[in-house]
Amino acid sequence: AQINGLNVEFFEGILSDMQDQMPYDVLVCNLYAELHQMLAGEYWDALTDDGQLILTGILADRLPMVLEALEREDFKNIYTEQNGEWMLCTASK
């Protein structure tokens, strides 16, 4: 961000401990699929109305549970990309 002349704040930590900074324009979460599935509703609540979600740490065979959770929470523009056995998933609110 600094190289591109952007003034952006970054936060690192546990989502439930960072509620004072919510909502977020972009949320990046590197967790395993079962946690993404459980936290999909919290991701939705943590994002601005046009927020973007980036999920990593998903094994390819576990992707369906993550996609179902994102659809359940009404995320849109869901995109996935595979690198070996790992998946990246992005979505928008």
Coordinates of N, CA and C in Angstrom, one line a residue:
A1 N 0.8 -1.2 0.0 CA 0.0 0.0 0.0 C 0.9 1.3 0.0
Q2 N 1.9 1.3 0.8 CA 2.8 2.4 0.9 C 3.5 2.7 -0.4
I3 N 3.9 1.7 -1.1 CA 4.6 1.8 -2.4 C 3.7 2.5 -3.4
N4 N 2.4 2.2 -3.3 CA 1.4 2.7 -4.2 C 0.8 4.0 -3.8
G5 N 1.3 4.6 -2.7 CA 0.9 5.8 -2.2 C -0.5 5.8 -1.5
L6 N -0.9 4.6 -1.0 CA -2.2 4.5 -0.4 C -2.1 4.6 1.1
N7 N -3.0 5.2 1.7 CA -3.1 5.3 3.2 C -4.1 4.3 3.7
V8 N -3.7 3.1 4.0 CA -4.6 2.0 4.4 C -4.2 1.4 5.7
E9 N -5.2 1.1 6.5 CA -4.9 0.5 7.8 C -5.0 -1.0 7.7
F10 N -4.1 -1.8 8.3 CA -4.2 -3.2 8.3 C -4.3 -3.7 9.8
F11 N -5.2 -4.7 10.0 CA -5.4 -5.2 11.3 C -5.1 -6.7 11.3
E12 N -4.5 -7.2 12.3 CA -4.2 -8.7 12.3 C -4.7 -9.2 13.7
G13 N -5.5 -10.3 13.7 CA -5.9 -10.8 14.9 C -7.2 -11.7 14.8
I14 N -7.8 -11.9 15.9 CA -9.0 -12.7 16.0 C -10.2 -11.7 15.7
L15 N -11.0 -12.1 14.8 CA -12.1 -11.2 14.3 C -13.0 -10.7 15.5
S16 N -13.3 -11.6 16.4 CA -14.2 -11.2 17.5 C -13.5 -10.2 18.5
D17 N -12.2 -10.1 18.4 CA -11.5 -9.2 19.2 C -11.3 -7.8 18.6
M18 N -11.7 -7.7 17.3 CA -11.4 -6.5 16.5 C -12.7 -5.8 16.1
Q19 N -13.8 -6.0 16.9 CA -15.1 -5.4 16.5 C -15.0 -3.9 16.5
D20 N -14.1 -3.2 17.3 CA -14.1 -1.8 17.3 C -13.7 -1.2 16.0
Q21 N -13.0 -2.0 15.2 CA -12.5 -1.5 13.8 C -13.5 -1.8 12.7
M22 N -14.5 -2.6 13.0 CA -15.5 -3.0 12.0 C -16.4 -1.8 11.5
P23 N -16.9 -1.9 10.3 CA -16.8 -2.9 9.3 C -15.5 -2.7 8.5
Y24 N -15.2 -3.8 7.7 CA -14.0 -3.8 6.9 C -14.4 -3.8 5.4
D25 N -13.5 -3.1 4.6 CA -13.7 -3.2 3.2 C -13.2 -4.5 2.6
V26 N -12.1 -5.0 3.2 CA -11.6 -6.3 2.8 C -11.3 -7.1 4.0
L27 N -11.6 -8.4 3.9 CA -11.3 -9.3 5.0 C -10.6 -10.5 4.4
V28 N -9.4 -10.8 5.0 CA -8.6 -11.9 4.5 C -8.5 -12.9 5.7
C29 N -8.9 -14.2 5.4 CA -8.8 -15.2 6.5 C -8.2 -16.4 6.0
N30 N -7.1 -16.9 6.7 CA -6.4 -18.1 6.4 C -6.7 -19.1 7.4
L31 N -7.7 -19.9 7.3 CA -8.1 -20.9 8.2 C -8.5 -22.1 7.5
Y32 N -8.7 -23.2 8.2 CA -9.2 -24.4 7.5 C -10.7 -24.4 7.2
A33 N -11.1 -25.2 6.3 CA -12.5 -25.1 5.8 C -13.6 -25.2 6.8
E34 N -13.4 -26.0 7.8 CA -14.5 -26.1 8.8 C -14.6 -24.8 9.6
L35 N -13.6 -24.1 9.8 CA -13.7 -22.8 10.5 C -14.3 -21.8 9.6
H36 N -13.9 -21.8 8.3 CA -14.6 -20.9 7.4 C -16.1 -21.1 7.3
Q37 N -16.5 -22.4 7.4 CA -17.9 -22.8 7.3 C -18.6 -22.2 8.6
M38 N -18.0 -22.3 9.7 CA -18.6 -21.9 11.0 C -18.6 -20.3 11.1
L39 N -17.7 -19.7 10.5 CA -17.5 -18.2 10.6 C -18.1 -17.4 9.5
A40 N -18.7 -18.0 8.5 CA -19.3 -17.3 7.4 C -20.2 -16.2 7.8
G41 N -21.1 -16.4 8.7 CA -22.0 -15.3 9.2 C -21.2 -14.2 9.8
E42 N -20.2 -14.5 10.6 CA -19.3 -13.4 11.2 C -18.6 -12.6 10.1
Y43 N -18.1 -13.3 9.1 CA -17.5 -12.6 7.9 C -18.5 -11.6 7.3
W44 N -19.7 -12.1 7.1 CA -20.7 -11.2 6.5 C -20.9 -9.9 7.4
D45 N -21.1 -10.2 8.7 CA -21.3 -9.0 9.6 C -20.1 -8.1 9.7
A46 N -18.9 -8.6 9.5 CA -17.7 -7.8 9.6 C -17.4 -6.9 8.4
L47 N -18.1 -7.1 7.3 CA -17.8 -6.4 6.0 C -18.7 -5.2 5.8
T48 N -18.2 -4.2 5.1 CA -19.0 -3.1 4.6 C -20.0 -3.7 3.6
D49 N -20.9 -2.9 3.2 CA -22.0 -3.3 2.2 C -21.4 -3.8 0.9
D50 N -20.3 -3.3 0.5 CA -19.7 -3.7 -0.7 C -18.3 -4.4 -0.4
G51 N -18.2 -5.0 0.8 CA -16.9 -5.6 1.2 C -16.5 -6.8 0.4
Q52 N -15.2 -7.1 0.4 CA -14.7 -8.2 -0.3 C -14.1 -9.2 0.7
L53 N -14.3 -10.5 0.5 CA -13.8 -11.6 1.3 C -12.8 -12.4 0.6
I54 N -11.6 -12.7 1.2 CA -10.6 -13.6 0.6 C -10.3 -14.7 1.6
L55 N -10.6 -15.9 1.2 CA -10.4 -17.1 2.1 C -9.3 -18.0 1.5
T56 N -8.4 -18.4 2.4 CA -7.3 -19.3 2.0 C -7.2 -20.4 3.1
G57 N -6.4 -21.4 2.9 CA -6.2 -22.5 3.8 C -7.2 -23.6 3.6
I58 N -7.8 -23.6 2.4 CA -8.9 -24.6 2.1 C -8.4 -25.7 1.3
L59 N -8.5 -26.9 1.8 CA -8.1 -28.1 1.0 C -9.2 -28.3 -0.1
A60 N -8.8 -28.7 -1.3 CA -9.7 -28.8 -2.4 C -10.9 -29.7 -2.1
D61 N -10.7 -30.8 -1.4 CA -11.8 -31.7 -1.1 C -12.8 -31.1 -0.1
R62 N -12.4 -30.1 0.6 CA -13.3 -29.4 1.6 C -14.0 -28.2 1.1
L63 N -13.6 -27.8 -0.2 CA -14.2 -26.5 -0.7 C -15.7 -26.5 -0.7
P64 N -16.4 -27.6 -1.1 CA -17.9 -27.5 -1.1 C -18.5 -27.0 0.2
M65 N -18.0 -27.4 1.3 CA -18.6 -26.9 2.6 C -18.4 -25.4 2.8
V66 N -17.3 -24.9 2.3 CA -17.1 -23.4 2.3 C -18.1 -22.7 1.4
L67 N -18.2 -23.2 0.2 CA -19.1 -22.6 -0.8 C -20.5 -22.6 -0.3
E68 N -21.0 -23.7 0.3 CA -22.3 -23.8 0.8 C -22.5 -22.7 1.9
A69 N -21.5 -22.6 2.8 CA -21.7 -21.6 3.8 C -21.7 -20.1 3.3
L70 N -20.9 -19.9 2.2 CA -20.9 -18.5 1.6 C -22.3 -18.3 1.0
E71 N -22.8 -19.3 0.3 CA -24.1 -19.1 -0.4 C -25.2 -19.0 0.7
R72 N -25.1 -19.7 1.8 CA -26.1 -19.6 2.9 C -26.1 -18.1 3.4
E73 N -25.0 -17.5 3.5 CA -24.9 -16.1 4.0 C -25.2 -15.1 2.9
D74 N -25.5 -15.5 1.7 CA -25.8 -14.6 0.6 C -24.6 -13.8 0.0
F75 N -23.4 -14.4 0.1 CA -22.3 -13.8 -0.6 C -22.5 -14.0 -2.1
K76 N -21.9 -13.0 -2.8 CA -22.1 -13.0 -4.3 C -20.7 -13.1 -4.9
N77 N -20.7 -13.2 -6.2 CA -19.4 -13.2 -7.0 C -18.4 -14.1 -6.5
I78 N -18.8 -15.3 -6.1 CA -17.9 -16.3 -5.5 C -16.9 -16.8 -6.6
Y79 N -15.7 -16.8 -6.4 CA -14.6 -17.2 -7.3 C -13.7 -18.1 -6.6
T80 N -13.2 -19.2 -7.2 CA -12.2 -20.1 -6.6 C -11.1 -20.3 -7.6
E81 N -9.9 -20.5 -7.0 CA -8.7 -20.9 -7.7 C -7.9 -21.9 -7.0
Q82 N -7.4 -22.9 -7.7 CA -6.7 -24.0 -7.1 C -5.2 -23.9 -7.4
N83 N -4.4 -24.3 -6.4 CA -3.0 -24.4 -6.5 C -2.6 -25.7 -5.8
G84 N -2.4 -26.7 -6.6 CA -2.2 -28.0 -6.0 C -3.4 -28.5 -5.2
E85 N -3.2 -28.8 -4.0 CA -4.3 -29.3 -3.2 C -5.0 -28.2 -2.4
W86 N -4.5 -26.9 -2.6 CA -5.1 -25.8 -1.9 C -6.0 -24.9 -2.7
M87 N -7.0 -24.3 -2.1 CA -7.9 -23.5 -2.8 C -7.9 -22.1 -2.2
L88 N -8.1 -21.1 -3.1 CA -8.4 -19.7 -2.7 C -9.8 -19.5 -3.1
C89 N -10.5 -18.8 -2.3 CA -11.9 -18.4 -2.5 C -12.1 -17.0 -2.2
T90 N -12.7 -16.2 -3.2 CA -13.1 -14.9 -2.9 C -14.6 -14.7 -3.1
A91 N -15.1 -13.7 -2.5 CA -16.6 -13.4 -2.6 C -16.8 -12.0 -2.2
S92 N -17.9 -11.4 -2.6 CA -18.3 -10.1 -2.2 C -19.7 -10.1 -1.5
K93 N -19.9 -9.1 -0.8 CA -21.1 -8.9 0.0 C -22.2 -8.4 -0.9

